[in-house]
XYZ file of C-alpha atoms in Angstrom:
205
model
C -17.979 47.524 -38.707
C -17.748 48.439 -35.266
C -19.929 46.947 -32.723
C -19.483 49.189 -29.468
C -20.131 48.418 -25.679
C -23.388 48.295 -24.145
C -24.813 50.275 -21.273
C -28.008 50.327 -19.385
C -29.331 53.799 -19.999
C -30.736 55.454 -17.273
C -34.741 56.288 -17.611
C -34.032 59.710 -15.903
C -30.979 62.213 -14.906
C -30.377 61.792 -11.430
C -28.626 65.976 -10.877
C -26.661 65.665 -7.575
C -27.090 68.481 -4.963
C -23.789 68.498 -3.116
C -22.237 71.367 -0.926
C -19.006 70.917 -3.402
C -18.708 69.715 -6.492
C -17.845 66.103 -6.462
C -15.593 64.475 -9.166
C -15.747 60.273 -8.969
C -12.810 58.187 -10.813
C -13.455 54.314 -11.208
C -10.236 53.568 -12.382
C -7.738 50.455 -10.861
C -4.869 52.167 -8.827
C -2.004 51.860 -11.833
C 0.564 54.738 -13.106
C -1.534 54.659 -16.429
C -4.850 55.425 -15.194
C -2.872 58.875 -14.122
C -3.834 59.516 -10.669
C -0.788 61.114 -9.415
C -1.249 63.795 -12.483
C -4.328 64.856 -11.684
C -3.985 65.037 -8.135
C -1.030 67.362 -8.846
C -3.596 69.198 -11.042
C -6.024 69.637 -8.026
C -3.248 71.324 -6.292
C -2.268 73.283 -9.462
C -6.111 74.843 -9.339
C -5.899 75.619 -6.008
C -2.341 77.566 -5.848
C -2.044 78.714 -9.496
C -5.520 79.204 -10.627
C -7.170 80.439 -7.076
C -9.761 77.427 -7.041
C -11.265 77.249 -3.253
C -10.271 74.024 -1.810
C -13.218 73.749 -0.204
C -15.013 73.949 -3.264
C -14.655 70.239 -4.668
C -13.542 66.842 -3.382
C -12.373 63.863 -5.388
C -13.419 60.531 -5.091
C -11.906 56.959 -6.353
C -12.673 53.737 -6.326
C -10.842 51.368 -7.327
C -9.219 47.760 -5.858
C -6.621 48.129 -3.415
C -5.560 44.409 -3.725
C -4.493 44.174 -7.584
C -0.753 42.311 -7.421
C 2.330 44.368 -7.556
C -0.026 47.662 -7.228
C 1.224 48.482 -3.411
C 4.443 51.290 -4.492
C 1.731 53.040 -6.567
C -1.095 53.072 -4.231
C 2.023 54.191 -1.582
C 2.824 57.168 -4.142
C -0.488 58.206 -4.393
C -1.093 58.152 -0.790
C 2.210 60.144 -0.438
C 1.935 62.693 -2.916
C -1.995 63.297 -1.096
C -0.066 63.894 2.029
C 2.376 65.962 0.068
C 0.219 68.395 -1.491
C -1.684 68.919 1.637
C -5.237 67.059 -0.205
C -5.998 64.672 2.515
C -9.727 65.716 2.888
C -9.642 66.705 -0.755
C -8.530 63.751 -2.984
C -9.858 60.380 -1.327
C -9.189 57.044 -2.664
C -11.663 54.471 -1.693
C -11.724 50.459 -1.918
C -13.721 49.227 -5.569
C -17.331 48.593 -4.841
C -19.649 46.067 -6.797
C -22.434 49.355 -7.345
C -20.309 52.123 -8.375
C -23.928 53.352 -9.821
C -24.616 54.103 -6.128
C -21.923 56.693 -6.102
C -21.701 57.887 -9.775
C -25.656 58.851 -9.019
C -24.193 60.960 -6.454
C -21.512 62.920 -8.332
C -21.291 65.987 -10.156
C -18.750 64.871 -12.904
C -17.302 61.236 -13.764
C -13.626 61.600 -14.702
C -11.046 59.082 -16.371
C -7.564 60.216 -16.769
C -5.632 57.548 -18.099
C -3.183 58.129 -20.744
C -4.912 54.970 -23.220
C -8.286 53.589 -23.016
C -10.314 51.685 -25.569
C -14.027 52.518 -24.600
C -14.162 53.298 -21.367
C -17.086 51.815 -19.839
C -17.121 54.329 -16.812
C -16.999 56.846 -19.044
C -20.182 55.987 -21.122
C -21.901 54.340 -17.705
C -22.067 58.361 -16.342
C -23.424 59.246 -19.685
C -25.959 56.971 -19.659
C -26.708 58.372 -16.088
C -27.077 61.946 -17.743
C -23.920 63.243 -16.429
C -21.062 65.593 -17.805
C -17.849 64.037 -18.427
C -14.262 64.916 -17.769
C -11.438 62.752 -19.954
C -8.190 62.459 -21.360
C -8.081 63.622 -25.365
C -6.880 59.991 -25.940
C -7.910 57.271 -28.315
C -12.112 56.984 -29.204
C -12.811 59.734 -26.200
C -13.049 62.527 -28.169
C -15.378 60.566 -30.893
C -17.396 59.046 -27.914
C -18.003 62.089 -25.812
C -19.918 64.979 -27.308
C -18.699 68.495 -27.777
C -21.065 69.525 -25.248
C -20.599 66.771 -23.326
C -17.916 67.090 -20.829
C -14.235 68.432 -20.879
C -10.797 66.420 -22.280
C -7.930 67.609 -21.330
C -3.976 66.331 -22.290
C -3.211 63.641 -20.149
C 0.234 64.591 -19.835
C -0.060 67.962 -18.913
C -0.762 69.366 -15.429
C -1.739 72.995 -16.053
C -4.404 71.939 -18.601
C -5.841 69.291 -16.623
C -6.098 72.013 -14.028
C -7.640 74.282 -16.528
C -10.089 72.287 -17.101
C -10.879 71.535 -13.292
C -11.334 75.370 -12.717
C -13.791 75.250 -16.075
C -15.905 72.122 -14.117
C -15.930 74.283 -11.213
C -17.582 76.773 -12.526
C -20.221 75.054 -14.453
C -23.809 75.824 -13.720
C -25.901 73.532 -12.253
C -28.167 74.277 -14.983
C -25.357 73.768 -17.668
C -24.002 70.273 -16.269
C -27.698 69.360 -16.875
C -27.996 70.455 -20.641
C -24.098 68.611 -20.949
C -25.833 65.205 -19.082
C -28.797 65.614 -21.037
C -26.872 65.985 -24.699
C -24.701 62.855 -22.973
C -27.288 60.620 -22.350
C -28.663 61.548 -26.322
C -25.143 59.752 -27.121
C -25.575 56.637 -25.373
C -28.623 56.285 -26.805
C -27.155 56.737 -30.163
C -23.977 54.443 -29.734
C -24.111 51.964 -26.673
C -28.284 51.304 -26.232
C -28.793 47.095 -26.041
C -31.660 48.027 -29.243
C -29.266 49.557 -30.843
C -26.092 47.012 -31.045
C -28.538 44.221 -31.115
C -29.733 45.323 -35.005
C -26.165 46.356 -35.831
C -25.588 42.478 -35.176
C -28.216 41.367 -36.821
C -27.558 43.299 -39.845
C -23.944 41.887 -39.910
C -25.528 37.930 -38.954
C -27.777 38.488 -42.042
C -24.882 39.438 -44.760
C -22.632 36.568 -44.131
C-alpha cells in the first residue's frame, strides 16, 4: 500500500491580493527542476501569446550554495538577462519559511521534468492554492482536475499556454481551484489520515 507524505493543512485559504499575479517555485537551482524552460516560456507568453509583462512576476527560492550548481545558476542568470526578464523572473536565496511567501502567491509552480511527491506542490494545496506542474510521474494523480494546470515539461509553447491560462484566472476561480485543492490534502496527505493507514498495515502483520 502506499503511505504518502504528510502536510500541515492550513485551517483557512489565505487568497493573495497582489497588483500582478505572482507565481513562487521552491525548487534547488539544477537543469532538472527546469528553470531555464520556463523562463523561456515567460518570454514565449509575452512575444507570442501577447501576455503583458507587467502582468505577473516569478519568484524562486531555492539554495544558491548546492556544490557544482554555479554554471547553472550562471545560465539562468544569463538567459534572465537574455530575454530581457530581469524585473520579471527573480531568483531568490532558499529560506527556512517558504510558508511566508507561498501565503503570498497567487500560484505555486514546479517544473521539473521527474518528481516523486512533491512536497511544495501539496504544501500550496494544503494552503488552498491552485497549482501549476509538469504532467510527470504521481502529479497528475495528486493534483485535482480542478486543481491547477500541468503542462509538458519539455515543451515551451505549452508551458506558455498554460501561463497565459493562469493569467487569466479569476480571482474568484483560483479560489474554487484552492478550495477543491485543499479537499485533496485532506484526502491524501492529512497526519489523521496516514496515521490509520499505518495502523491498519501495523495491525495485519
Amino acid at each position: 500500500r502506499t503511505f504518502w507524505n504528510i502536510v500541515k493543512i492550513e485551517d483557512s485559504q489565505v487568497l493573495a491580493k497582489n497588483n500582478k499575479l505572482i507565481f513562487l517555485i521552491g525548487a534547488s537551482y539544477h537543469d532538472y527542476k527546469n528553470h531555464l524552460r520556463f523562463i523561456q516560456a515567460c518570454q514565449y507568453s509575452i512575444e507570442k501569446l501577447g501576455i503583458d509583462r507587467n502582468a505577473f512576476e516569478v519568484h524562486c527560492y531555492g539554495n544558491f550554495m548546492l556544490p557544482d550548481n554555479a554554471p547553472h545558476i550562471n545560465q539562468l542568470n544569463e538567459e534572465i538577462g537574455h530575454v530581457g526578464l530581469e524585473d520579471v523572473f527573480i531568483l531568490h536565496e532558499a529560506i527556512r519559511e517558504l510558508y511566508s511567501k507561498m501565503k503570498g502567491a497567487d500560484f505555486i509552480v514546479l517544473p521539473s521534468l521527474f518528481e516523486g511527491c512533491p512536497n511544495v506542490i501539496i504544501e500550496g494545496m494544503a494552503m488552498a492554492k491552485p497549482v501549476m506542474a509538469s504532467e510527470v510521474c504521481a502529479n497528475s494523480y495528486i493534483i485535482p482536475s480542478n486543481g491547477g494546470y500541468l503542462f509538458d515539461p519539455l515543451s515551451i509553447g505549452d508551458m506558455a499556454k498554460q501561463i497565459h491560462k493562469a493569467i487569466n484566472t479569476t480571482a474568484t476561480k483560483r479560489k474554487e481551484m484552492g478550495l477543491e485543492n485543499r479537499k485533496r490534502c485532506i484526502e491524501m496527505f492529512s497526519a489523521e489520515k496516514n496515521l490509520k493507514l499505518l495502523e491498519d498495515a501495523l495491525l495485519e502483520m
